[in-house]
Coordinates of C-alpha atoms in Angstrom, one line a residue:
Chain A
M162 CA -56.1 54.1 -29.8
E163 CA -52.6 54.4 -31.2
N164 CA -51.3 55.3 -27.7
S165 CA -52.6 52.1 -26.1
R166 CA -51.2 50.0 -29.0
R167 CA -47.8 51.5 -28.5
D168 CA -48.1 50.9 -24.7
F169 CA -49.1 47.3 -25.4
L170 CA -46.1 46.7 -27.6
R171 CA -43.7 48.3 -25.1
R172 CA -45.1 46.2 -22.3
T173 CA -44.9 43.0 -24.2
C174 CA -41.4 43.6 -25.3
A175 CA -40.4 44.4 -21.7
L176 CA -42.1 41.2 -20.5
V177 CA -40.4 39.0 -23.1
A178 CA -37.0 40.5 -22.4
G179 CA -37.5 40.1 -18.6
V180 CA -38.6 36.4 -19.0
S181 CA -35.7 35.6 -21.3
V182 CA -33.1 37.2 -19.1
S183 CA -34.3 36.0 -15.6
P184 CA -33.3 32.2 -15.9
F185 CA -29.7 33.2 -16.8
A186 CA -29.5 35.4 -13.8
A187 CA -30.9 32.7 -11.5
N188 CA -28.7 30.0 -13.0
G189 CA -25.6 32.2 -12.7
T190 CA -26.0 32.7 -9.0
T191 CA -26.7 29.0 -8.1
D192 CA -23.7 27.8 -10.2
T193 CA -21.2 30.0 -8.4
E194 CA -22.7 29.1 -5.0
T195 CA -22.4 25.3 -5.5
E196 CA -18.9 25.6 -7.1
Q197 CA -17.8 27.7 -4.1
A198 CA -18.9 25.2 -1.5
I199 CA -16.6 22.1 -1.9
K200 CA -13.5 21.4 -3.8
Y201 CA -11.8 18.2 -2.7
A202 CA -8.1 17.7 -2.9
I203 CA -5.5 15.4 -1.4
I204 CA -1.9 15.8 -0.2
H205 CA 0.6 12.9 -0.3
D206 CA 3.5 13.7 2.2
E207 CA 6.3 11.7 0.6
T208 CA 8.5 12.4 3.6
K209 CA 6.1 10.5 5.8
C210 CA 5.3 7.6 3.4
I211 CA 6.9 4.3 4.3
G212 CA 5.8 2.3 1.3
C213 CA 3.7 -0.2 3.3
N214 CA 1.0 -0.3 0.6
A215 CA -1.8 -0.2 3.2
C216 CA -3.5 2.5 1.1
A217 CA -3.6 0.5 -2.0
E218 CA -4.9 -2.6 -0.2
A219 CA -7.6 -0.5 1.6
C220 CA -8.7 1.0 -1.7
R221 CA -9.0 -2.4 -3.4
E222 CA -11.1 -3.7 -0.5
T223 CA -13.4 -0.7 -0.1
N224 CA -14.1 -0.1 -3.8
H225 CA -14.0 -3.7 -4.8
V226 CA -11.3 -3.2 -7.4
P227 CA -10.5 -6.5 -9.1
E228 CA -7.1 -8.1 -9.0
G229 CA -4.8 -7.1 -11.9
V230 CA -5.9 -3.4 -12.0
S231 CA -5.7 -0.7 -9.3
R232 CA -7.0 2.7 -8.7
L233 CA -4.1 3.5 -6.4
S234 CA -0.5 2.3 -6.3
I235 CA 2.6 3.5 -4.6
E236 CA 5.6 3.7 -6.9
K237 CA 9.0 3.0 -5.3
T238 CA 12.3 4.3 -6.6
G239 CA 15.7 3.6 -5.2
P240 CA 17.6 2.6 -3.3
Y241 CA 19.5 5.8 -2.9
G242 CA 22.7 6.1 -0.8
E243 CA 25.2 3.4 0.2
Y244 CA 24.4 0.3 2.3
P245 CA 23.5 0.4 5.2
N246 CA 22.3 4.0 5.0
Q247 CA 19.8 3.6 2.2
Y248 CA 16.4 5.1 1.5
Y249 CA 13.7 4.9 -1.1
H250 CA 11.2 7.4 -2.6
F251 CA 7.5 6.7 -2.7
T252 CA 5.2 8.4 -5.1
R253 CA 1.4 8.1 -5.2
H254 CA 0.0 7.0 -8.5
S255 CA -3.7 7.7 -8.7
C256 CA -6.2 10.2 -10.2
E257 CA -5.1 13.8 -9.7
H258 CA -8.7 15.1 -10.1
C259 CA -7.8 17.9 -12.6
E260 CA -9.9 20.9 -12.7
D261 CA -9.5 21.0 -16.4
A262 CA -9.6 17.2 -17.0
P263 CA -8.5 16.0 -20.4
C264 CA -10.4 12.7 -19.8
V265 CA -13.6 14.5 -19.4
N266 CA -13.0 16.8 -22.4
V267 CA -12.5 13.8 -24.8
C268 CA -15.3 11.5 -23.5
P269 CA -17.8 11.2 -26.4
T270 CA -20.7 9.9 -24.3
G271 CA -20.4 12.1 -21.2
A272 CA -19.5 9.1 -19.0
A273 CA -16.5 10.9 -17.6
Y274 CA -17.6 14.0 -15.7
I275 CA -16.5 16.4 -13.0
D276 CA -18.9 16.5 -10.1
K277 CA -20.0 20.2 -9.8
K278 CA -20.6 20.0 -6.1
T279 CA -17.3 18.4 -5.1
G280 CA -14.9 18.8 -8.0
I281 CA -14.4 15.0 -8.1
V282 CA -13.6 13.6 -11.5
S283 CA -15.6 10.4 -11.9
V284 CA -17.1 7.9 -14.3
K285 CA -20.7 7.0 -15.0
A286 CA -20.1 3.3 -15.7
D287 CA -23.5 2.8 -17.4
K288 CA -22.7 5.6 -19.9
C289 CA -19.2 4.4 -20.8
V290 CA -18.8 2.5 -24.0
G291 CA -15.2 1.5 -23.4
C292 CA -13.7 3.4 -26.3
Q293 CA -10.6 4.2 -24.1
Y294 CA -10.2 7.8 -25.3
C295 CA -9.9 8.8 -21.7
L296 CA -7.2 6.2 -21.0
L297 CA -5.1 7.8 -23.8
A298 CA -5.9 11.4 -22.9
C299 CA -5.0 11.1 -19.2
P300 CA -1.5 12.7 -18.9
Y301 CA -1.0 10.8 -15.6
D302 CA -1.8 7.4 -17.1
I303 CA -4.1 6.4 -14.2
R304 CA -7.2 5.1 -16.0
F305 CA -8.0 1.5 -16.7
I306 CA -10.8 -0.6 -18.0
N307 CA -12.5 -2.4 -15.1
P308 CA -12.6 -6.1 -16.2
V309 CA -15.9 -6.6 -14.3
T310 CA -17.9 -3.6 -15.4
K311 CA -16.0 -3.2 -18.7
A312 CA -16.1 0.6 -18.1
A313 CA -13.3 3.0 -17.6
D314 CA -12.4 3.2 -13.9
K315 CA -10.3 5.3 -11.5
C316 CA -10.0 6.8 -8.1
D317 CA -13.1 8.9 -7.2
F318 CA -12.0 9.8 -3.6
C319 CA -14.4 7.0 -2.5
Q320 CA -17.4 9.2 -3.3
E321 CA -19.6 6.1 -3.7
T322 CA -18.4 4.4 -0.6
N323 CA -16.6 6.1 2.3
L324 CA -17.6 9.7 1.5
K325 CA -21.2 8.8 1.4
Q326 CA -20.9 7.4 4.9
G327 CA -19.3 10.6 6.1
K328 CA -15.8 9.1 6.3
Q329 CA -12.5 10.0 4.8
P330 CA -11.4 8.1 1.7
A331 CA -10.1 4.6 2.5
C332 CA -6.5 5.3 1.7
V333 CA -6.5 8.3 4.1
E334 CA -8.2 6.4 6.9
V335 CA -5.8 3.5 6.8
C336 CA -2.4 5.4 6.4
P337 CA -0.4 4.5 9.5
T338 CA 1.9 7.5 9.3
N339 CA -0.7 10.1 8.4
A340 CA 1.1 10.7 5.1
L341 CA -2.2 11.4 3.3
V342 CA -4.3 14.5 4.0
F343 CA -7.7 14.8 2.4
G344 CA -10.0 17.8 2.6
N345 CA -11.8 20.8 1.1
L346 CA -9.7 23.4 -0.6
K347 CA -12.4 26.0 -0.1
D348 CA -12.4 25.5 3.7
P349 CA -9.7 27.8 5.1
N350 CA -9.9 26.0 8.5
S351 CA -9.3 22.5 7.1
L352 CA -6.2 20.6 7.8
L353 CA -5.6 20.4 4.1
V354 CA -5.4 24.1 3.6
S355 CA -3.2 24.6 6.7
T356 CA -0.9 21.9 5.5
L357 CA -0.7 23.5 2.1
K358 CA 0.1 26.8 3.6
T359 CA 2.9 25.5 5.8
N360 CA 4.6 23.2 3.3
A361 CA 6.2 23.5 -0.1
T362 CA 4.2 21.3 -2.4
Q363 CA 4.4 20.2 -6.0
R364 CA 1.9 19.0 -8.5
N365 CA 2.6 16.7 -11.5
K366 CA 2.8 18.1 -15.0
Q367 CA 1.4 21.4 -14.0
D368 CA 2.6 23.0 -17.3
L369 CA -0.2 21.1 -19.1
G370 CA -2.7 23.4 -17.5
T371 CA -4.8 20.6 -16.1
R372 CA -4.8 22.0 -12.6
P373 CA -4.4 18.7 -10.8
K374 CA -5.5 18.5 -7.1
L375 CA -3.0 15.9 -5.9
F376 CA -0.4 17.8 -4.0
R377 CA 3.0 16.2 -3.2
I378 CA 5.2 17.2 -0.3
T379 CA 8.3 15.8 -2.0
A380 CA 11.0 13.8 -0.1
K381 CA 14.6 14.8 0.0
P382 CA 16.2 14.7 -3.4
G383 CA 17.9 11.5 -4.5
E384 CA 21.5 11.2 -5.5
I385 CA 22.5 12.8 -8.8
S386 CA 23.9 10.3 -11.4
I387 CA 26.4 12.0 -13.7
Chain B
M1113 CA -10.6 -64.5 -1.5
S1114 CA -7.8 -65.5 0.7
R1115 CA -5.4 -63.9 -1.8
I1116 CA -7.2 -60.6 -1.5
N1117 CA -7.1 -60.8 2.2
W1118 CA -3.5 -61.5 2.2
L1119 CA -2.8 -58.5 0.0
L1120 CA -4.9 -56.3 2.2
M1121 CA -3.0 -57.4 5.3
L1122 CA 0.3 -56.8 3.6
S1123 CA -0.5 -53.3 2.4
A1124 CA -1.8 -52.5 5.9
S1125 CA 1.4 -53.7 7.6
V1126 CA 3.5 -51.8 5.0
L1127 CA 1.5 -48.6 5.7
S1128 CA 1.8 -48.9 9.5
L1129 CA 5.6 -49.6 9.2
A1130 CA 5.9 -46.5 7.1
L1131 CA 4.0 -44.4 9.6
M1132 CA 6.1 -45.7 12.5
S1133 CA 9.3 -44.9 10.8
Q1134 CA 7.9 -41.4 10.1
Q1135 CA 7.1 -41.0 13.8
A1136 CA 10.6 -42.2 14.7
Y1137 CA 12.0 -39.6 12.3
C1138 CA 10.1 -36.8 14.0
N1139 CA 11.0 -37.8 17.5
D1140 CA 14.6 -38.4 17.0
S1141 CA 15.8 -36.0 14.2
T1142 CA 18.7 -37.3 12.1
E1143 CA 19.9 -33.8 11.4
Q1144 CA 23.3 -33.1 12.7
I1145 CA 22.4 -29.8 14.3
N1146 CA 19.7 -31.4 16.4
N1147 CA 22.1 -33.9 17.8
D1148 CA 24.3 -31.2 19.1
S1149 CA 25.4 -31.5 22.7
C1150 CA 23.4 -28.3 23.5
M1151 CA 20.3 -30.4 22.9
K1152 CA 20.9 -32.4 26.1
C1153 CA 19.5 -29.4 28.1
H1154 CA 17.7 -27.4 25.4
K1155 CA 15.3 -30.1 24.2
R1156 CA 12.2 -28.0 24.3
N1157 CA 13.4 -24.6 23.0
G1158 CA 16.6 -25.5 21.2
K1159 CA 15.3 -27.7 18.4
M1160 CA 16.0 -26.4 14.9
Q1161 CA 13.2 -27.3 12.6
G1162 CA 13.6 -24.6 10.0
H1163 CA 15.6 -24.4 6.8
H1164 CA 18.8 -23.8 8.8
A1165 CA 18.7 -27.4 10.0
L1166 CA 19.7 -28.7 6.6
D1167 CA 22.8 -30.9 6.9
E1168 CA 24.2 -29.4 3.8
L1169 CA 24.6 -26.0 5.6
N1170 CA 26.7 -27.8 8.2
L1171 CA 25.6 -25.5 11.0
S1172 CA 25.8 -26.1 14.7
C1173 CA 24.2 -24.1 17.5
S1174 CA 27.4 -22.2 18.0
S1175 CA 27.5 -21.0 14.4
C1176 CA 24.9 -18.4 15.3
H1177 CA 24.8 -18.3 19.1
G1178 CA 28.6 -18.3 19.6
E1179 CA 30.9 -20.5 21.7
K1180 CA 29.6 -21.9 25.0
G1181 CA 32.3 -20.4 27.1
N1182 CA 31.0 -19.8 30.7
H1183 CA 27.4 -20.9 29.9
P1184 CA 25.2 -21.8 31.9
K1185 CA 27.0 -19.5 34.3
K1186 CA 26.6 -15.8 33.9
P1187 CA 28.0 -13.6 32.4
N1188 CA 28.8 -15.5 29.2
D1189 CA 29.4 -14.7 25.6
L1190 CA 26.4 -16.6 24.2
M1191 CA 24.3 -14.5 21.8
V1192 CA 20.5 -14.4 22.3
F1193 CA 18.5 -13.1 19.3
S1194 CA 15.3 -11.5 20.5
A1195 CA 13.6 -8.1 20.9
D1196 CA 14.6 -8.0 24.6
S1197 CA 18.1 -9.0 24.0
D1198 CA 20.9 -6.9 25.5
L1199 CA 22.9 -7.1 22.4
A1200 CA 23.2 -4.2 19.9
V1201 CA 21.3 -4.6 16.7
A1202 CA 24.5 -4.6 14.7
T1203 CA 26.0 -7.4 16.8
Q1204 CA 22.9 -9.5 16.4
N1205 CA 22.8 -8.9 12.6
N1206 CA 26.4 -9.5 12.0
A1207 CA 25.8 -13.2 13.0
C1208 CA 23.3 -13.4 10.1
L1209 CA 25.5 -11.4 7.7
T1210 CA 28.3 -14.0 8.1
C1211 CA 26.5 -15.9 5.4
H1212 CA 23.8 -13.6 4.0
I1213 CA 25.0 -10.9 1.6
P1214 CA 23.3 -7.5 1.9
K1215 CA 23.1 -7.1 -1.9
K1216 CA 21.2 -10.4 -2.3
L1217 CA 18.9 -9.6 0.7
A1218 CA 18.1 -6.3 -0.9
D1219 CA 17.3 -7.9 -4.3
T1220 CA 14.8 -10.3 -2.7
E1221 CA 13.2 -7.7 -0.4
W1222 CA 13.8 -4.0 -0.5
T1223 CA 12.8 -3.4 3.2
H1224 CA 16.1 -5.1 4.2
N1225 CA 18.0 -2.0 3.0
V1226 CA 16.1 0.6 5.0
H1227 CA 16.1 -1.4 8.2
A1228 CA 19.7 -2.6 8.1
E1229 CA 21.0 -0.5 10.9
K1230 CA 17.8 -0.1 13.0
V1231 CA 16.1 -3.4 13.3
A1232 CA 17.4 -6.8 14.3
C1233 CA 16.8 -9.7 11.8
S1234 CA 15.0 -11.5 14.6
A1235 CA 12.4 -8.8 14.9
C1236 CA 10.8 -10.2 11.7
H1237 CA 12.4 -13.6 11.1
Q1238 CA 12.1 -16.8 13.2
L1239 CA 14.6 -19.5 12.4
H1240 CA 13.8 -22.3 14.8
P1241 CA 10.2 -23.1 13.9
Q1242 CA 9.5 -25.1 10.8
A1243 CA 8.2 -22.2 8.8
D1244 CA 9.2 -18.6 9.0
R1245 CA 5.9 -16.7 9.2
I1246 CA 7.3 -13.6 7.4
M1247 CA 8.1 -15.5 4.3
T1248 CA 4.4 -16.4 3.6
L1249 CA 2.6 -13.1 4.3
T1250 CA -0.4 -11.9 2.3
T1251 CA -0.2 -8.3 1.1
K1252 CA -2.6 -7.3 3.8
Q1253 CA -0.6 -9.0 6.6
R1254 CA 2.5 -7.4 5.1
S1255 CA 1.3 -3.9 5.6
D1256 CA 0.1 -4.8 9.0
E1257 CA 3.6 -5.9 9.8
C1258 CA 4.9 -2.4 8.8
Q1259 CA 2.4 -0.8 11.1
R1260 CA 3.6 -2.7 14.1
C1261 CA 6.3 -0.1 14.4
H1262 CA 5.3 2.6 11.9
S1263 CA 2.2 4.2 13.3
V1264 CA 1.4 7.6 14.7
Q1265 CA -1.3 8.8 17.0
R1266 CA -4.3 10.4 15.3

């Protein structure tokens, strides 16, 4: 009698332990699998950029960004050098899709999120209350309140528009000089990875530990003013 | 009633007179540049309708195109501003830079700076027509304009 009671207790304990551990084990494997699959990133080759603003226009059109705000802009500095041999520098100003995104960390409602499948930092407009914490938290100062939806808005690599249709983001598609390269960091055969391997690239404010995914192939340095 | 009729007729005649004078103005321009002797032959393609026709600028055809010299015999020293012109870009642009200052051009439009040595002004600007298309581009048309030259094969 005592023996069977001990057996019963032992078996029950084993069962409970097994049941409680199994979901963790299962979750763990699927998480790593999905995270491994896709991690989108973009390269802006500033040596190829001509400052035509086609990307900014295409972005506005594709994502229906209202006038007065923008998800993507090209900042121009210069002119450098003496006339008539002058040149400008063009820098892309848009979401850098940080892996450790401050905007997501501060969002009180969970509207700002990182898509687990693609690594895209995005906003659920219906969850956003417009508190603007994320606007302040973003070290790259790229977020804005969309005057139509009244929610925080930013570049999402066209995940609701072009990516859904199996196309490249609008800015990448339209660039006349192929200065933009978009792709999957996890795919060793992608143009993105091979471009990263063969070029020296920089990322903005890397010291903050945000791990941004907008890579810059920087143009030749400007003149030094003393 | 007759008074109203009279007023109506008067206003109609004034209007038609005004229209006629307008017509006359268009046909026979009063601008000095369009009464240049060149216009005797170049009636169709020579007329200056744009901003450069202003009398205040005191321009003649030769101000830009150079002195007549041998013309219409060839070879001559007349300057032709177009994409298929034999003239060097610098030679073409120097004609414009006689009056236009690079610094001012750069302040109004940054692209002047980067194209100064490579592209002729006439590649983008048209002086003879009434309106220069490049001055009234939308942002979309503007980037299309860049892509006319700056595009690579995919």
